[in-house]
Tab-separated table of C-alpha atoms in Angstrom:
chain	number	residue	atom	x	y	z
A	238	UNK	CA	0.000	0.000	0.000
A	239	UNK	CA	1.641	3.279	-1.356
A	240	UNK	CA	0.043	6.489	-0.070
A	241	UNK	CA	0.311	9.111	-3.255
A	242	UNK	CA	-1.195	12.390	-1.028
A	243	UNK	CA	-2.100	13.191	2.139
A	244	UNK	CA	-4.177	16.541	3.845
A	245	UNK	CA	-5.461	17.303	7.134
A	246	UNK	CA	-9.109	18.759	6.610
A	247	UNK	CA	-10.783	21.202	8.847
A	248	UNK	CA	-12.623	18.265	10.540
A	249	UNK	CA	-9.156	16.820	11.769
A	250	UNK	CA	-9.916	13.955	9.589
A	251	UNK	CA	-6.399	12.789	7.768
A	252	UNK	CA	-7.060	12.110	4.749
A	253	UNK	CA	-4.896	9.759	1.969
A	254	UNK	CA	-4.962	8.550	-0.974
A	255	UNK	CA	-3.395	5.508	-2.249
A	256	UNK	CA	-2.472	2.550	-4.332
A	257	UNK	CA	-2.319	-0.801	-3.653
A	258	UNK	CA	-0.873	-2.691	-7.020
A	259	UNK	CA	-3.765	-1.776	-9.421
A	260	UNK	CA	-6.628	-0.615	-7.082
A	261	UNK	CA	-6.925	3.386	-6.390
A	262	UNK	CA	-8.309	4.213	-2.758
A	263	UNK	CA	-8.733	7.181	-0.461
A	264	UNK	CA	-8.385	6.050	3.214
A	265	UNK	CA	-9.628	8.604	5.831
A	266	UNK	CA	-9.133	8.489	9.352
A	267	UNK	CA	-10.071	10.192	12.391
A	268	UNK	CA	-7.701	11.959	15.186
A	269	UNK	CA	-8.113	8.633	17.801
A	270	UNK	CA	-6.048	5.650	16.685
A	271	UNK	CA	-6.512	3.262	16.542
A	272	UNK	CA	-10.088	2.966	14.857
A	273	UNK	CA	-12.435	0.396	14.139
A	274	UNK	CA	-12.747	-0.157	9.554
A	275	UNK	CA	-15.614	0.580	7.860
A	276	UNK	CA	-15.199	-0.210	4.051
A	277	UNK	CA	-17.170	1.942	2.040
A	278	UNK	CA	-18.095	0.570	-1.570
A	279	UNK	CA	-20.093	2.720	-4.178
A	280	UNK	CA	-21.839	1.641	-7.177
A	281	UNK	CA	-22.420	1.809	-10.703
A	282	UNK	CA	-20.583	4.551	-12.330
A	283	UNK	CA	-19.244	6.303	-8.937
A	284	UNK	CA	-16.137	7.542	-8.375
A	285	UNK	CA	-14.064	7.040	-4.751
A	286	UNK	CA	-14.479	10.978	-5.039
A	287	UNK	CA	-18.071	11.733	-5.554
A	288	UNK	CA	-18.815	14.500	-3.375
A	289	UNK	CA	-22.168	12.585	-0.958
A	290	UNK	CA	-19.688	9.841	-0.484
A	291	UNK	CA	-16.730	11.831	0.488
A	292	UNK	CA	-19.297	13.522	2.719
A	293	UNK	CA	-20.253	10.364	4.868
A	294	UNK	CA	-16.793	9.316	5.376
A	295	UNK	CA	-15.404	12.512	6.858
A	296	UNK	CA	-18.853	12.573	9.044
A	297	UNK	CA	-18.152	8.703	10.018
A	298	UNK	CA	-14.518	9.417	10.931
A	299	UNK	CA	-14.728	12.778	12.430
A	300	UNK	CA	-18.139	12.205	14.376
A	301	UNK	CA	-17.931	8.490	15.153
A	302	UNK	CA	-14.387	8.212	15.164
A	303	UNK	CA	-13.876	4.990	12.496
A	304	UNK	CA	-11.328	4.927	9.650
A	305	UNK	CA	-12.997	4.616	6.297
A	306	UNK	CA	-11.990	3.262	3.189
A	307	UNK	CA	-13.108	3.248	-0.679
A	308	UNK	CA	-11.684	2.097	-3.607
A	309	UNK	CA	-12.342	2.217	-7.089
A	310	UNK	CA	-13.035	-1.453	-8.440
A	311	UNK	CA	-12.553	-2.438	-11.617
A	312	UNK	CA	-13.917	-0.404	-14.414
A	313	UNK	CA	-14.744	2.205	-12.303
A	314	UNK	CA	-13.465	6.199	-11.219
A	315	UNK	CA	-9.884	6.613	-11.852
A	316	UNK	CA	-9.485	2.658	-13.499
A	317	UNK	CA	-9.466	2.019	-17.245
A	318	UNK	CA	-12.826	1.158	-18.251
A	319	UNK	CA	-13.740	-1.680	-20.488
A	320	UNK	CA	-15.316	-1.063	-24.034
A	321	UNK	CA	-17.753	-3.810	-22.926
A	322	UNK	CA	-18.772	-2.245	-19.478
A	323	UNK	CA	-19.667	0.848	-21.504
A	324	UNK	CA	-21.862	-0.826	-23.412
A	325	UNK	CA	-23.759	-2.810	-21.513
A	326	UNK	CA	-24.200	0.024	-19.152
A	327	UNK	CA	-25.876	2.066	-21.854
A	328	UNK	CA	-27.544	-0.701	-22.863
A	329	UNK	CA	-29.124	-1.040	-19.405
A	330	UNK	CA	-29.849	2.640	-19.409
A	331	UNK	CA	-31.804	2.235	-22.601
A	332	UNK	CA	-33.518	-0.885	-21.135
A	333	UNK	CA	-35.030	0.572	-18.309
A	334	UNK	CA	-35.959	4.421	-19.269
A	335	UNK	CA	-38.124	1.154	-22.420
A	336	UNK	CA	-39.652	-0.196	-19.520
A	337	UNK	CA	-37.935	-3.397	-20.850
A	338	UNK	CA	-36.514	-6.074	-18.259
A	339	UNK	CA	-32.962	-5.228	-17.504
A	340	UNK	CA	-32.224	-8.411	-15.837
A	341	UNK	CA	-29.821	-9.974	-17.806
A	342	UNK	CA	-27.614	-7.294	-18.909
A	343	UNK	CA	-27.314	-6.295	-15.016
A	344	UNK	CA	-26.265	-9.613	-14.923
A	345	UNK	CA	-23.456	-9.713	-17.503
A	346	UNK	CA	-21.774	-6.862	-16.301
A	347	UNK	CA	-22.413	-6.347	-12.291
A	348	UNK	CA	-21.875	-10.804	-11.938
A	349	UNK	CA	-18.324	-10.158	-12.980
A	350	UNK	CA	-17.992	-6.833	-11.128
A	351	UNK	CA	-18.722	-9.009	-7.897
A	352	UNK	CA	-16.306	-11.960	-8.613
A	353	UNK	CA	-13.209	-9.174	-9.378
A	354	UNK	CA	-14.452	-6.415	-7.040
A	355	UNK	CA	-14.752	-8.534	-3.576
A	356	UNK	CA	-10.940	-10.408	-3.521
A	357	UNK	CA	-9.617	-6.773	-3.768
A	358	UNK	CA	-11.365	-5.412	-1.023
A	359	UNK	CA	-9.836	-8.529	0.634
A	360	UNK	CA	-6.401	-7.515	-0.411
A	361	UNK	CA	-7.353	-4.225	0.535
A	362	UNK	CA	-8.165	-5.357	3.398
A	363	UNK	CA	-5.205	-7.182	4.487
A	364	UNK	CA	-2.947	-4.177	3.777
A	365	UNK	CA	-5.760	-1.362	5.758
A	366	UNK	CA	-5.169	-4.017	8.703
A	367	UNK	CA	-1.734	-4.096	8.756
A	368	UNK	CA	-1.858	-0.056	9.397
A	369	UNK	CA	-0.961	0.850	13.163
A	370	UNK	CA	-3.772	3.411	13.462
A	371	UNK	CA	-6.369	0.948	12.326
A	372	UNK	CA	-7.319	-1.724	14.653
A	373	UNK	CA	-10.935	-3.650	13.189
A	374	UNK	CA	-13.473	-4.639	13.930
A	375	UNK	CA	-14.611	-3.700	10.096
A	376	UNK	CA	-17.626	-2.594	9.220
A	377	UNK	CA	-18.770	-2.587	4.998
A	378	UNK	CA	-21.237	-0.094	3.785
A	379	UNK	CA	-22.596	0.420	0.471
A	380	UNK	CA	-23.315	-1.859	-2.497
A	381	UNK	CA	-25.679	-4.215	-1.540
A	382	UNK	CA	-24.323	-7.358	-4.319
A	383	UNK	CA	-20.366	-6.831	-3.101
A	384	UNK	CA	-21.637	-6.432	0.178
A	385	UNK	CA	-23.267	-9.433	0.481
A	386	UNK	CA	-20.450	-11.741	-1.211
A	387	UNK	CA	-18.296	-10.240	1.207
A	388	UNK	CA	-20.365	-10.777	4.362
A	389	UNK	CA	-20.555	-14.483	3.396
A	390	UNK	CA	-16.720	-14.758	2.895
A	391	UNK	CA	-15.190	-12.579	4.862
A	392	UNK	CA	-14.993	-13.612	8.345
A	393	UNK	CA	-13.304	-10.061	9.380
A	394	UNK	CA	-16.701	-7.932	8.216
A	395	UNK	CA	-18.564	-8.140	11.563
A	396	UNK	CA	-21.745	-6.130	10.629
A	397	UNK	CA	-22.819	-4.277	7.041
A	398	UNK	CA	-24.994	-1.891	5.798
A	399	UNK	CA	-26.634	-1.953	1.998
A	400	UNK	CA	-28.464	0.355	-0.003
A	401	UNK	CA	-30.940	-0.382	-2.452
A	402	UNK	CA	-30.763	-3.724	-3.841
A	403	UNK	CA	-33.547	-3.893	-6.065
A	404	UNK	CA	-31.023	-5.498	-9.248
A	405	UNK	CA	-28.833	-7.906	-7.381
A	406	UNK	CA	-27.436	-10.644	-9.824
A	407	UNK	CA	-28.362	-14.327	-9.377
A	408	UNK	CA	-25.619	-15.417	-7.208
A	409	UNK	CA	-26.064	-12.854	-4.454
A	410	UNK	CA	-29.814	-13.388	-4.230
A	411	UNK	CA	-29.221	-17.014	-3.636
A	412	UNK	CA	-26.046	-16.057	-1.152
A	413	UNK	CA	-27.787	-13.313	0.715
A	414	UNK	CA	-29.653	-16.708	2.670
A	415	UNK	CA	-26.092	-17.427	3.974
A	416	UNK	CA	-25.345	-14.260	6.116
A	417	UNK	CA	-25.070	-14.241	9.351
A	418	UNK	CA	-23.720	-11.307	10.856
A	419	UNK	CA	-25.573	-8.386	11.319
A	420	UNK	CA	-27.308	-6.036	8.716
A	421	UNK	CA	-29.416	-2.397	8.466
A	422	UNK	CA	-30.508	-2.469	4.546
A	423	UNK	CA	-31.493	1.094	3.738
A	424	UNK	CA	-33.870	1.873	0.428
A	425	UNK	CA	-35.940	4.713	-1.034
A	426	UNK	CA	-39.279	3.587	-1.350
A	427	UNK	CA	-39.958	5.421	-4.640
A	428	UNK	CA	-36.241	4.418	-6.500
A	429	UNK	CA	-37.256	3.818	-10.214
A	430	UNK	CA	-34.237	1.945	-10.334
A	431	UNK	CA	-34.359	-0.171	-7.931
A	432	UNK	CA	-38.080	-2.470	-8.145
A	433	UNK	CA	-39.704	-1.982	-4.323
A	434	UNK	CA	-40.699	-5.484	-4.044
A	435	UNK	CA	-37.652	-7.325	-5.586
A	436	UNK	CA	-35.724	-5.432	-2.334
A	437	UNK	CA	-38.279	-6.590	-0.124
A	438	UNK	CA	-38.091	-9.860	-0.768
A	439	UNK	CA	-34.126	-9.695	-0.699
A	440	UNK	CA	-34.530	-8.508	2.523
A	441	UNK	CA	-36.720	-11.415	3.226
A	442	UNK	CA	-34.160	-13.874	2.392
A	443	UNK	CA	-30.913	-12.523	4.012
A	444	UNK	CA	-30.463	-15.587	6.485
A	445	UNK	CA	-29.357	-13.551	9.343
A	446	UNK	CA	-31.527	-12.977	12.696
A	447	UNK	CA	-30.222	-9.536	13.738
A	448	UNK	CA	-31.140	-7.071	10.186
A	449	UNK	CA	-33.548	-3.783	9.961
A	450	UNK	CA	-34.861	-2.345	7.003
A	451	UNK	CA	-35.285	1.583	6.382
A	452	UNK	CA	-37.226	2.682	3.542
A	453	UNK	CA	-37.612	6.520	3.513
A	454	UNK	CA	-40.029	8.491	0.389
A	455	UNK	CA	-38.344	9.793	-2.123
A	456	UNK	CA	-35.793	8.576	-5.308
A	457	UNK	CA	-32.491	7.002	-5.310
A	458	UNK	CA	-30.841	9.717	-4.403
A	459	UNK	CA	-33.285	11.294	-1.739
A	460	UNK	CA	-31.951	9.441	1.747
A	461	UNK	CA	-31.976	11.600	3.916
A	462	UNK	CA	-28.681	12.972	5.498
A	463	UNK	CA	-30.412	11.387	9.597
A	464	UNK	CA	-29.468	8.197	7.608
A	465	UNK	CA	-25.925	8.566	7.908
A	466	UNK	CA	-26.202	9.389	11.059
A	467	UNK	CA	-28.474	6.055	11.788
A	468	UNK	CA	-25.917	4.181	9.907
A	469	UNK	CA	-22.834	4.933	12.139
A	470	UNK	CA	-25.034	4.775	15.148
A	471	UNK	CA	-25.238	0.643	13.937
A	472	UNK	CA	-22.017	0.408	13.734
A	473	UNK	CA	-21.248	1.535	17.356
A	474	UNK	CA	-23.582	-1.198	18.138
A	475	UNK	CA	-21.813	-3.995	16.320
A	476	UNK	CA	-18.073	-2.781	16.054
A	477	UNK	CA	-17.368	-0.810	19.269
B	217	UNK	CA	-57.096	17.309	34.849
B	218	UNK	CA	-56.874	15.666	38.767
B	219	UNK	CA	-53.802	14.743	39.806
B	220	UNK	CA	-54.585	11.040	42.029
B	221	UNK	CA	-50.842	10.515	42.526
B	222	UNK	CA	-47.083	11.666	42.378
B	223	UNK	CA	-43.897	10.268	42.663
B	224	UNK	CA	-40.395	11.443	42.162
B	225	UNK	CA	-38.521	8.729	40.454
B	226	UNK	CA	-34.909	8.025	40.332
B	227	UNK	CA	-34.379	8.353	37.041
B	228	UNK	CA	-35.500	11.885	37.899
B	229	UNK	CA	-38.616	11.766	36.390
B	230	UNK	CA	-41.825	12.752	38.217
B	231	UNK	CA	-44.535	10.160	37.565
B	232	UNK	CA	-47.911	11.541	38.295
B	233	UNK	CA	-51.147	9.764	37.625
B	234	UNK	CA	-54.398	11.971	36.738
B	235	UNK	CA	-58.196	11.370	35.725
B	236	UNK	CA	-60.028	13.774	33.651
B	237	UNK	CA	-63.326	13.061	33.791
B	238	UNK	CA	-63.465	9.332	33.146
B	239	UNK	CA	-60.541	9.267	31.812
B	240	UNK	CA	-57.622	7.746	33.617
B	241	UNK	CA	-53.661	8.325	32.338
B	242	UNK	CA	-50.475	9.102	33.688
B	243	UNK	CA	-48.091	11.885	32.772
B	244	UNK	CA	-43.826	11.784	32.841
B	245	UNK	CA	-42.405	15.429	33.365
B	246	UNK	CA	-38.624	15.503	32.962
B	247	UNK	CA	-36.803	17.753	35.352
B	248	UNK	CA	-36.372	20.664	32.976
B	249	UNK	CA	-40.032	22.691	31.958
B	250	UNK	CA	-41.467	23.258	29.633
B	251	UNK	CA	-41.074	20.572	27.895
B	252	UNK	CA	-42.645	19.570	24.258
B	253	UNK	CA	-45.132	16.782	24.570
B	254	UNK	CA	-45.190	12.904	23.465
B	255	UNK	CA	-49.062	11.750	23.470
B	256	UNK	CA	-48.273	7.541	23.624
B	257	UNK	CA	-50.777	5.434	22.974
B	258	UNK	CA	-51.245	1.836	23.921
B	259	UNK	CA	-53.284	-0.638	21.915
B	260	UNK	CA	-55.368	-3.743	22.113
B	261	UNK	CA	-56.020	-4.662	25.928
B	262	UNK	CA	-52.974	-3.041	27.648
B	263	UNK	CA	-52.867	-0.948	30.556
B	264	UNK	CA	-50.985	2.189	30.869
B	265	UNK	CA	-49.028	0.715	33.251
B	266	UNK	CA	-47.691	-2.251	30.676
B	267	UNK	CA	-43.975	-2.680	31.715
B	268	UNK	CA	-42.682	-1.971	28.645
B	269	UNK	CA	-44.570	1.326	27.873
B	270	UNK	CA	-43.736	2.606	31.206
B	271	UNK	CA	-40.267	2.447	30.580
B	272	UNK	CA	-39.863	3.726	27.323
B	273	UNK	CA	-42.256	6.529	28.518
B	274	UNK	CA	-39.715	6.975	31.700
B	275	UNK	CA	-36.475	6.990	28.896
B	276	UNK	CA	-38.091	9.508	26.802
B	277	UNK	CA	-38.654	12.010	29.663
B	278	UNK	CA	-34.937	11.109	31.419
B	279	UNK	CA	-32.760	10.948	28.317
B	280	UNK	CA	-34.726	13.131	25.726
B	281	UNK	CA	-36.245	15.879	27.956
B	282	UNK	CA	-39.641	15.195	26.806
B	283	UNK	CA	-42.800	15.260	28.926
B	284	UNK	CA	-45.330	12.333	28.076
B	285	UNK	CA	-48.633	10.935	28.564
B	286	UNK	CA	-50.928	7.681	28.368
B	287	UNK	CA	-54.437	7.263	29.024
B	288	UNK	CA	-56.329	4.526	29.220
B	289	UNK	CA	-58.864	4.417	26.262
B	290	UNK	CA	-62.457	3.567	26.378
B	291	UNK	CA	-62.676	-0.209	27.758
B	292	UNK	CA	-58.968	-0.802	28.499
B	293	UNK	CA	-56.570	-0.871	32.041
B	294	UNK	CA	-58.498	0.625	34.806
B	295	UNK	CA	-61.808	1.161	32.543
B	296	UNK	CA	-65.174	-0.808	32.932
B	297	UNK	CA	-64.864	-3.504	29.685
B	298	UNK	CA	-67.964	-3.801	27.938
B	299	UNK	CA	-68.994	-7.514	27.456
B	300	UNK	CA	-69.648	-7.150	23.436
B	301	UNK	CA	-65.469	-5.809	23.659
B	302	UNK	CA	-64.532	-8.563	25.588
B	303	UNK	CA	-66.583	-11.397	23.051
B	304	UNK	CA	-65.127	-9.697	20.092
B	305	UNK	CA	-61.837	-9.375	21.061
B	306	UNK	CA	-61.892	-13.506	22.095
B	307	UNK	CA	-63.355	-14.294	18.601
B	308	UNK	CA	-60.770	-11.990	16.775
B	309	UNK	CA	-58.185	-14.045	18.567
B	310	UNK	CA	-60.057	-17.029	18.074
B	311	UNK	CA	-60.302	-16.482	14.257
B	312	UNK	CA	-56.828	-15.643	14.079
B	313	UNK	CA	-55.466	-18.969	16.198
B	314	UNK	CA	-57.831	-20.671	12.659
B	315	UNK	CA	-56.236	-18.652	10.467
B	316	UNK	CA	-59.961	-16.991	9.167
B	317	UNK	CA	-60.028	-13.815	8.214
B	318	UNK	CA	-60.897	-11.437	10.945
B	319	UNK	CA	-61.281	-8.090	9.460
B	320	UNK	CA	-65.191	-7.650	9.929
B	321	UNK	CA	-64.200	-8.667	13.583
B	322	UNK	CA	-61.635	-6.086	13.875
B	323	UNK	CA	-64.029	-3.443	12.054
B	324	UNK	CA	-66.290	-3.858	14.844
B	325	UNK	CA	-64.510	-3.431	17.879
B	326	UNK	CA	-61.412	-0.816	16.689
B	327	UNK	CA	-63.719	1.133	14.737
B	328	UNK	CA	-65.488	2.479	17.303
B	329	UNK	CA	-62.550	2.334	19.716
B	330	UNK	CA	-60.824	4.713	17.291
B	331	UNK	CA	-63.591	6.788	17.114
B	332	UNK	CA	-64.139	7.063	21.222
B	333	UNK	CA	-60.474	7.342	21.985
B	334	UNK	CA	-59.766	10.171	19.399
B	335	UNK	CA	-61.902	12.767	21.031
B	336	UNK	CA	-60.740	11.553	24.309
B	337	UNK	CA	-57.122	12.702	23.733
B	338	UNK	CA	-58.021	15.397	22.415
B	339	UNK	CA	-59.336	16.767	25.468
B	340	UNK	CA	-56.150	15.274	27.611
B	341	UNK	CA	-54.217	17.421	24.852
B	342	UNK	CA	-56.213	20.343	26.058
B	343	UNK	CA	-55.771	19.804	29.641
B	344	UNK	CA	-52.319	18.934	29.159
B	345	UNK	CA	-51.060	22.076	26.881
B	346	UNK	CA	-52.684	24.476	30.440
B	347	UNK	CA	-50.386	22.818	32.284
B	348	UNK	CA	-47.502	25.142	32.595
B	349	UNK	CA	-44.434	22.608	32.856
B	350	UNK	CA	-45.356	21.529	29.035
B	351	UNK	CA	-44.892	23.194	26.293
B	352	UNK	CA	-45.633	21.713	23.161
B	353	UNK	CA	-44.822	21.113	20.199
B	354	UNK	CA	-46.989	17.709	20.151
B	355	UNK	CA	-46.138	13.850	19.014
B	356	UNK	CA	-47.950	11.010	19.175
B	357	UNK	CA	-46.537	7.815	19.087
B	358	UNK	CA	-48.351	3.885	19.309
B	359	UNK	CA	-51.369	2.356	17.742
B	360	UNK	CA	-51.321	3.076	14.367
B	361	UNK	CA	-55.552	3.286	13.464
B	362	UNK	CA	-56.059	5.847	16.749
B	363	UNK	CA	-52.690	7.649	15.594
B	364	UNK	CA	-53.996	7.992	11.820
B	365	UNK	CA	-57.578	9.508	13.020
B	366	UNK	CA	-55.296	11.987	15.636
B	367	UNK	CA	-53.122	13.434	12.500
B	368	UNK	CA	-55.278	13.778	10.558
B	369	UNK	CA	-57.879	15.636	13.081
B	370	UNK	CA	-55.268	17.660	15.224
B	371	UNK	CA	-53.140	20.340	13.730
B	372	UNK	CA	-51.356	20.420	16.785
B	373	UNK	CA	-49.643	16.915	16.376
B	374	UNK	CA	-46.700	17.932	14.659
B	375	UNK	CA	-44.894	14.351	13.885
B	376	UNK	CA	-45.986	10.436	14.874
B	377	UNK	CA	-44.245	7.360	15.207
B	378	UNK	CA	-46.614	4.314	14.481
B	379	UNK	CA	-46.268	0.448	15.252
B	380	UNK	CA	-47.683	-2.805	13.639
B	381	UNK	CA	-51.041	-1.482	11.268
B	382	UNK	CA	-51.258	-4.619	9.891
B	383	UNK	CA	-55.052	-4.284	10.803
B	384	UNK	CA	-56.267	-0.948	10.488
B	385	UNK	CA	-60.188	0.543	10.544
B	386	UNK	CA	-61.533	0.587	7.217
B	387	UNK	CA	-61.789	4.266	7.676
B	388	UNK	CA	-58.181	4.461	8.930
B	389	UNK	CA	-56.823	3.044	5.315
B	390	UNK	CA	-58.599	5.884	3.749
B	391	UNK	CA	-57.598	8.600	6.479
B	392	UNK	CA	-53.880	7.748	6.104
B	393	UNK	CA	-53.727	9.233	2.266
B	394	UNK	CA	-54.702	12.436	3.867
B	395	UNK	CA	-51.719	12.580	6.431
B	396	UNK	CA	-49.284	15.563	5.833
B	397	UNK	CA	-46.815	15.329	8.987
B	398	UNK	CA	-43.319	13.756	9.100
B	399	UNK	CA	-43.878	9.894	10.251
B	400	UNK	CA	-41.748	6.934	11.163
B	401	UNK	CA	-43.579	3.582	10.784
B	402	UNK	CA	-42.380	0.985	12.938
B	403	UNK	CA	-42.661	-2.782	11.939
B	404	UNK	CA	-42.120	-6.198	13.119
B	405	UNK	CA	-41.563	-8.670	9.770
B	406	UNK	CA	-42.937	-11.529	11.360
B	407	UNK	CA	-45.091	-10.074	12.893
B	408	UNK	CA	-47.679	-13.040	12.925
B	409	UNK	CA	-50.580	-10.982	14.330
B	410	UNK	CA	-50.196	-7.997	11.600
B	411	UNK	CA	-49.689	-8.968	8.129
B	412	UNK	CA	-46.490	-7.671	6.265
B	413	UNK	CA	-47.884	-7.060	3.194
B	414	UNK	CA	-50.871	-5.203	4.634
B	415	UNK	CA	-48.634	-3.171	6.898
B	416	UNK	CA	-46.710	-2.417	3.637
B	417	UNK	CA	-49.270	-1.074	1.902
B	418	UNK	CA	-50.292	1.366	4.407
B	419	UNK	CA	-46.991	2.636	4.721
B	420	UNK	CA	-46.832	3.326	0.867
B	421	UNK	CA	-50.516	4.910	1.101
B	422	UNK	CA	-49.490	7.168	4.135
B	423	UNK	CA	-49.783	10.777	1.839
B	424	UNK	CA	-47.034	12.620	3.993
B	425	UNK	CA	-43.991	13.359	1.839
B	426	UNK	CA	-41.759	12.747	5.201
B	427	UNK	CA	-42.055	9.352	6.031
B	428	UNK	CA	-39.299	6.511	6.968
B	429	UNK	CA	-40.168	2.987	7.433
B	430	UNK	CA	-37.988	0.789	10.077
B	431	UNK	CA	-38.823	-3.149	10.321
B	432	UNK	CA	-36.412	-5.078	12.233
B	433	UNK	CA	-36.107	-9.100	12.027
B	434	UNK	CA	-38.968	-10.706	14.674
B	435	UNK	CA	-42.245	-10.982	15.892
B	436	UNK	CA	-44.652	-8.489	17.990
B	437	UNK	CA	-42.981	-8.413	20.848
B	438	UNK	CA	-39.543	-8.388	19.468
B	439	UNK	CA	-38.618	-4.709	18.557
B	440	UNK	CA	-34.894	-3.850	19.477
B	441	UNK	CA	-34.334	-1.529	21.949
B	442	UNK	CA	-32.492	1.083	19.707
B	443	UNK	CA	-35.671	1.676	18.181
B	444	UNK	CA	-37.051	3.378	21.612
B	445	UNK	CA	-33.799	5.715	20.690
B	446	UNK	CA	-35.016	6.447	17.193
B	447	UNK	CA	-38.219	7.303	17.915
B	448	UNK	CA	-36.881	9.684	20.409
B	449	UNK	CA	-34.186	11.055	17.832
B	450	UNK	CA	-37.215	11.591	14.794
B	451	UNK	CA	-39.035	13.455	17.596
B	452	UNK	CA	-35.828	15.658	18.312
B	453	UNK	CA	-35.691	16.520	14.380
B	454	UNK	CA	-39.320	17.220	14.736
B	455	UNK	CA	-40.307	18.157	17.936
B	456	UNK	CA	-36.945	20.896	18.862
């Protein structure tokens, strides 16, 4: 893990980026070390930098006091994209704003993204462990399909939090009966992206005893901010 | 408003129980005045003394500054039952045991409940808001088919907090489109005594543009404790 810059912002929040062989990642952490991990995985098109992301992590880390990592995966921010991604992201674009089902080209492109994203959050994670002023538990927030591959095979992820969930290819619907540890799945009850029931009923199968769903009005992009807020206040109850 | 007894408890909190007029409750002050107002409202046969209610009733007024009240409603705790309640609410249970429906059954014993109880607070609001150690602003928090009928009816109920609603009133379903105040609707997903999907649908026709949803893993009686915290923390957004 090579850290390429480093500031202190006015929240007293340290914040780095770096490289780790091929993956980009910003790693932010608060004044108290060391600090529990809470991996922080966007989706689709996102960049580690998107402004409502970089947002939550400085809140998480100065507020709550937890380190807070996100990378890029594969195709995505600062990494070459693939010809192929492109496409069948514009092809699923097209597909929905048709009304047509978008199943199966979610499937070719966000399958794969799962199988290549998850083992470098685990390398990621080795190397964030391995850091003096980090210390675990880990936490994972974000993503719902990553998320739930890595809740079923990573044994250091004690507790996670997903958002939306309403596409979630084939293999994490079936694995999402597997997890145990414990969950808060967060949705907007009027996402046009994301089908209400089809998150339901993932919610319904994740195997674990110990998850809570919030569903608040509004479009994808309309949580509201007490969310964040709700969402570190689990993870004090699971990590600290 | 009578005051029948008063107690300083060691949480702080002075627990005073009142009748006003036939009506029987008991009001939590915390130590600072005024203080805004939670109206909490028990359901089926419980008592305003049910363990549980008393002591997130106690925790609201200790850790959140809030002042709140129960009252017995109309054939429930310290109230004369009325024999047709008492038959209808052993058939509904009966029914439900044999998996029949039981709607017509729960029609004809919450309907009217809903509509003797409604009128009954609001005269304990009135009573209440002369009191000089509470301020106001108002939230109501409980049984969702009385608390649908109070928002809709009282302007001065400014946010409410409901549980269950997998049975509601007829009327109640219709009321809820016409709700304009922030809510947080609290459910239990296996629930066995409310149905999800029911419950679900009310929260979607709920016609407030503020509204969150929380259902944790469990039956009736199973609701986490951090949820007595985030009912506290929507009233804080709300209620401060």
């Amino acid at each position: 893990m090579r850290f390429t810059s480093e500031q202190r912002l006015d929240d007293g929040v340290l914040e780095r980026e770096f490289t780790l062989g091929e993956i980009p990642g910003i790693l932010w952490t608060p004044g108290s070390a060391p600090a529990p991990l809470i991996l922080m995985a966007h989706n689709g098109g996102l960049h580690k930098r998107e402004p409502r992301l970089v947002a939550r992590a400085r809140h998480s880390a100065a507020e709550y006091g937890y380190a807070v990592a996100a990378i890029d995966h594969p195709g995505h921010g600062d990494r070459p994209r693939s010809a192929a991604d492109e496409q069948a992201r514009a092809e699923m674009r097209r597909a929905m704003a048709a009304g047509e089902p978008v199943d199966e080209i979610f499937e070719s492109f966000v399958g794969p993204l799962v199988d290549n994203a998850v083992p470098e959050w685990r390398t990621t994670l080795d190397a964030l462990l391995a850091l003096p002023e980090i210390a675990g538990p880990v936490g994972y927030t974000g993503m719902t399909a990553i998320g739930i591959r890595l809740a079923v095979v990573e044994p250091r992820v004690a507790a996670a939090g997903f958002f939306a969930g309403g596409y979630v290819p084939r293999a994490q619907r079936e694995e999402a009966r597997r997890i145990t540890i414990p969950l808060q799945f967060l949705l907007q009850w009027d996402d046009k992206g994301n089908p209400r029931q089809r998150a339901l009923d993932l919610f319904d199968a994740f195997g674990t005893k110990e998850k809570t769903l919030h569903a608040n009005a509004g479009g994808h992009a309309d949580t509201p901010w007490f969310e964040v807020d709700n969402g570190n206040r689990f993870f004090d109850r699971h990590l600290k």
